[in-house]
Tab-separated table of C-alpha atoms in Angstrom:
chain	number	residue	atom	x	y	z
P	1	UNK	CA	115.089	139.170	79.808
P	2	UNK	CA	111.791	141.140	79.051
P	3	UNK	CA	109.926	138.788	81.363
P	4	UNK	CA	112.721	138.619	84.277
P	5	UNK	CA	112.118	134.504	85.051
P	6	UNK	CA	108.517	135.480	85.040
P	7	UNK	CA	107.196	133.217	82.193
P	8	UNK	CA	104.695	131.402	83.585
P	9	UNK	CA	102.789	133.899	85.382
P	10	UNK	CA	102.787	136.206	82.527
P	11	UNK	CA	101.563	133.250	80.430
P	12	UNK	CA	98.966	132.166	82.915
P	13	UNK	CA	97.296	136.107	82.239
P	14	UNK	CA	97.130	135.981	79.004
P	15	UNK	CA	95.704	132.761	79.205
P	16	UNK	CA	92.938	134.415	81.689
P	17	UNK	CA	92.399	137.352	79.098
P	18	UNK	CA	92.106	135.257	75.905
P	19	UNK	CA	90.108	132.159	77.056
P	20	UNK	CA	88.743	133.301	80.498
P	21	UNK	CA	90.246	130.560	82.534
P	22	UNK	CA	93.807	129.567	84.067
P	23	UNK	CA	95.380	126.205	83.585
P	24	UNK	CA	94.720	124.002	86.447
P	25	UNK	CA	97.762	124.155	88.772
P	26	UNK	CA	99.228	120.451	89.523
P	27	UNK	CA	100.599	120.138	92.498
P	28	UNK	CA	103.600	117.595	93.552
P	29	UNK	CA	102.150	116.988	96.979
P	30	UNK	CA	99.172	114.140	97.383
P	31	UNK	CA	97.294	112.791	100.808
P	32	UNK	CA	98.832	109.623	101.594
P	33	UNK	CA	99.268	106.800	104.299
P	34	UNK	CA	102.863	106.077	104.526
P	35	UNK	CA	104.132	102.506	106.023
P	36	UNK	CA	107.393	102.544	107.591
P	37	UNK	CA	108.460	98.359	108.430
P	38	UNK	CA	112.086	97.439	110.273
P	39	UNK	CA	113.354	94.384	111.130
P	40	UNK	CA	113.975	93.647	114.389
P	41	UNK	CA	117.467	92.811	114.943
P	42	UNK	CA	118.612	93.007	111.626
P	43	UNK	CA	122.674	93.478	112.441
P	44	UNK	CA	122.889	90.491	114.451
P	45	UNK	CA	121.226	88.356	112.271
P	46	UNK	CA	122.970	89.454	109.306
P	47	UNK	CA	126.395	88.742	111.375
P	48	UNK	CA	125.033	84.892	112.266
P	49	UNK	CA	123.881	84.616	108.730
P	50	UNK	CA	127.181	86.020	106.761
P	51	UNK	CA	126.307	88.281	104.050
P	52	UNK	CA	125.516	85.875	101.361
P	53	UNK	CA	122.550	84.215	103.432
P	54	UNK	CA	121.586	87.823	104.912
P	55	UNK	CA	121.334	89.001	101.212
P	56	UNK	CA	119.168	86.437	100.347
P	57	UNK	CA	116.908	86.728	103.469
P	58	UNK	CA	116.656	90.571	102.205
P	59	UNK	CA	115.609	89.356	98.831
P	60	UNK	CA	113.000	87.680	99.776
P	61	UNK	CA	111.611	90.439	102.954
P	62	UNK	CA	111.422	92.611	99.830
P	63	UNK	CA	109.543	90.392	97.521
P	64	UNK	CA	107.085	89.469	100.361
P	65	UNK	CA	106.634	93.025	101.394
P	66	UNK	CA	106.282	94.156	97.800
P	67	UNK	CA	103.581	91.255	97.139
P	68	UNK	CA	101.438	92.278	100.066
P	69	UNK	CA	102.051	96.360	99.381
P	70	UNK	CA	100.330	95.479	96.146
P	71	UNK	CA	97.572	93.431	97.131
P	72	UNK	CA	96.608	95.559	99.183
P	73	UNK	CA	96.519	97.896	96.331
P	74	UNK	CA	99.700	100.011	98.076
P	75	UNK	CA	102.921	101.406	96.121
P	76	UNK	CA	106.771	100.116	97.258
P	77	UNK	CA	108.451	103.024	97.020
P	78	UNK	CA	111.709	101.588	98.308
P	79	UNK	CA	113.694	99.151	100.341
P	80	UNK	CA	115.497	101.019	103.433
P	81	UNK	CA	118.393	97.898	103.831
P	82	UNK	CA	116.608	96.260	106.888
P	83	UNK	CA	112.964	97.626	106.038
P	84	UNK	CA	110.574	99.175	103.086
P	85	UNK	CA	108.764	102.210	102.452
P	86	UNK	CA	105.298	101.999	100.748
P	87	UNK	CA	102.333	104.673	100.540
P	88	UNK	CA	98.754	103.908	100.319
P	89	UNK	CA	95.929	105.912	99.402
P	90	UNK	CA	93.575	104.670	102.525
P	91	UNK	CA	94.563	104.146	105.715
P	92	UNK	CA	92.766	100.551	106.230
P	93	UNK	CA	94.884	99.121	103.302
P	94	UNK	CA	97.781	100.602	104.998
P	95	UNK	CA	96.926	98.653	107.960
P	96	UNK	CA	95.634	95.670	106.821
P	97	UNK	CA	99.132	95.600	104.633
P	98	UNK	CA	101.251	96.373	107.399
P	99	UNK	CA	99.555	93.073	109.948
P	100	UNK	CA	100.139	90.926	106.178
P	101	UNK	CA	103.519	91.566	106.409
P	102	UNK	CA	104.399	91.052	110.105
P	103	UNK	CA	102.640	88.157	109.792
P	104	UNK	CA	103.657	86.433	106.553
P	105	UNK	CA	107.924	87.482	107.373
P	106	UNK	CA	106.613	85.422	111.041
P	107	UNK	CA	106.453	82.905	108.889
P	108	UNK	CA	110.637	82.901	107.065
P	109	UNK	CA	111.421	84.036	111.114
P	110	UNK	CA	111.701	87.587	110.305
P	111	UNK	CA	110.106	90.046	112.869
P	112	UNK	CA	109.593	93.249	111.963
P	113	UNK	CA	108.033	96.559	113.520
P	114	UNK	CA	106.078	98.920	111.396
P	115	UNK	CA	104.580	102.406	111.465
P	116	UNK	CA	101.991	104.532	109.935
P	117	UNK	CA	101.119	108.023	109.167
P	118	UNK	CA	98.767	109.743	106.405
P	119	UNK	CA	99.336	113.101	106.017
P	120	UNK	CA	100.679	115.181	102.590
P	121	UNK	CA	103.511	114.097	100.657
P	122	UNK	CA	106.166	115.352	98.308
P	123	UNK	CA	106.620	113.254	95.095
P	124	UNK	CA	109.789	113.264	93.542
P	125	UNK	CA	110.543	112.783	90.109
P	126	UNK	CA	112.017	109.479	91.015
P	127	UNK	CA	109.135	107.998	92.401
P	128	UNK	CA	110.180	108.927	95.887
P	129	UNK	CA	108.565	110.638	98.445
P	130	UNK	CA	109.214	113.074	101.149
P	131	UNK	CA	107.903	115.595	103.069
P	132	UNK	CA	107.159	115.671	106.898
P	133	UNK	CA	104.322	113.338	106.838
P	134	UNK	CA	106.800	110.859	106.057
P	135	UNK	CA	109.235	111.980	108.806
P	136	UNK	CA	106.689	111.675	111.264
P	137	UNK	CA	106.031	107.744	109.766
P	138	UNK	CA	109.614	106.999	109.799
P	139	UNK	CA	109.277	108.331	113.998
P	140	UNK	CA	106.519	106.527	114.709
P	141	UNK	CA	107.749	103.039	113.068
P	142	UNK	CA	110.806	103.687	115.506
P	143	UNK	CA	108.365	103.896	118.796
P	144	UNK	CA	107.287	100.041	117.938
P	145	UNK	CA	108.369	97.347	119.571
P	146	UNK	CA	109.313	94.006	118.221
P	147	UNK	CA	105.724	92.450	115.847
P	148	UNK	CA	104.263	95.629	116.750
P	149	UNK	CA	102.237	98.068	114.241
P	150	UNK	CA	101.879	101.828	115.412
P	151	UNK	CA	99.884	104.294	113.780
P	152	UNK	CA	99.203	107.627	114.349
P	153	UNK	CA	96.038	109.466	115.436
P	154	UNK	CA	95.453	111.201	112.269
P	155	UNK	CA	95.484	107.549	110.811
P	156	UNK	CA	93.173	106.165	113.714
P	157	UNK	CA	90.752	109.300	112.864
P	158	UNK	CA	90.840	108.368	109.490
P	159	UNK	CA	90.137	104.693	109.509
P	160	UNK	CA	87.272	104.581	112.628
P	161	UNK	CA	84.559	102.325	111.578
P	162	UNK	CA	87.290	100.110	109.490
P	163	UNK	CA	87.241	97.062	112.235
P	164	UNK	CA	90.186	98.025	113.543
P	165	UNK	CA	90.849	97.508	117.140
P	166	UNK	CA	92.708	99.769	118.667
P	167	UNK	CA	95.442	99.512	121.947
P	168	UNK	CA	96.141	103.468	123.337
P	169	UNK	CA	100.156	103.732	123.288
P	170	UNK	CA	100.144	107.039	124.739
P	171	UNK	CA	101.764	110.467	123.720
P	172	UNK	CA	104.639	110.470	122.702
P	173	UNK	CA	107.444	113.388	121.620
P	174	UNK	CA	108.639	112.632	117.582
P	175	UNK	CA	112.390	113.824	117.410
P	176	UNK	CA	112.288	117.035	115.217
P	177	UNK	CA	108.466	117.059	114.761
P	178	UNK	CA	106.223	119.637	117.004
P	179	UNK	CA	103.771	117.527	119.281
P	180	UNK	CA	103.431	115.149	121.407
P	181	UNK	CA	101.568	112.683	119.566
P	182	UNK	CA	99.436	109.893	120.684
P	183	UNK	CA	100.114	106.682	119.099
P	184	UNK	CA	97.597	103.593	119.142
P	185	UNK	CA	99.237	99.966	118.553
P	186	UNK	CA	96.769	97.658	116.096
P	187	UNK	CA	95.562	94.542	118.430
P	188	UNK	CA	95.985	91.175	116.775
């Protein structure tokens, strides 16, 4: 009771008194690129497929989306039913991920539209993450249409010079999220 829930701060000065330096503070929050992907019209296809076939079709979405979130040297944080989130330390990998898995679910005739956002994260003991940055992903994945991948302009900032090119979607209001924010579609 002596140090009233104040342990660590007390402990953190005598650490400055005896040795001259603090212990470096490690913080829970890292600069990421999150990837938001959906599948377009997931509910009626999983009604014309039954839920056997739809299950399966899920299976494999989530192995192909894992395989390419790890090539491109990305973490799968989780499947979202009829979508994934993944996080990537560059933006450009985030991208280049995100057109790798439109394009290779084009190919089982699964369309999907995707969204990206870098900005800092929460990291949850569960290998989750959170945090507004990845509200503002989950938004932006919502603005796309059907093959389309949106980013945001903190994303475009951060990956000029990477090749990309670029298709000005406008600015757009993010439910819950002060703005507006201009979006850019990547051109195949």
């Amino acid at each position: 009771m002596l140090w009233g829930g104040r342990e660590d701060a007390i402990a953190d000065e005598i650490q400055q008194f005896l040795t001259g330096a603090r212990r470096p503070v490690v913080s829970d929050r890292v600069l990421a690129t999150v990837l938001f992907t959906d599948i377009v019209g997931s509910t009626e296809r999983a009604a014309a497929l039954g839920d056997g076939a739809w299950r399966s079709l899920l299976e494999r979405h989530d192995r192909l989306v894992r395989e390419e979130v790890e090539r491109h040297r990305g973490r799968f944080v989780k499947s979202l039913g009829d979508g994934a989130l993944a996080v990537f330390d560059g933006p450009s990998r985030a991208i280049s991920s995100a057109t790798a898995i439109r394009d290779r679910l084009g190919d089982i005739n699964l369309e999907i539209r995707a969204g990206l956002h870098t900005g800092e994260c929460e990291l949850f003991p569960d290998d989750d993450v959170g945090g507004l940055a990845v509200h503002i992903g989950a938004r932006i994945s919502s603005l796309a249409g059907p093959g389309e991948v949106l980013i945001s302009s903190t994303v475009r900032d951060l990956s000029i010079g990477s090749g990309q090119t670029l298709v000005d979607r406008g600015e757009h209001d993010l439910k819950g999220v002060p703005g507006p924010w201009r979006v850019f579609a990547i051109e195949t």
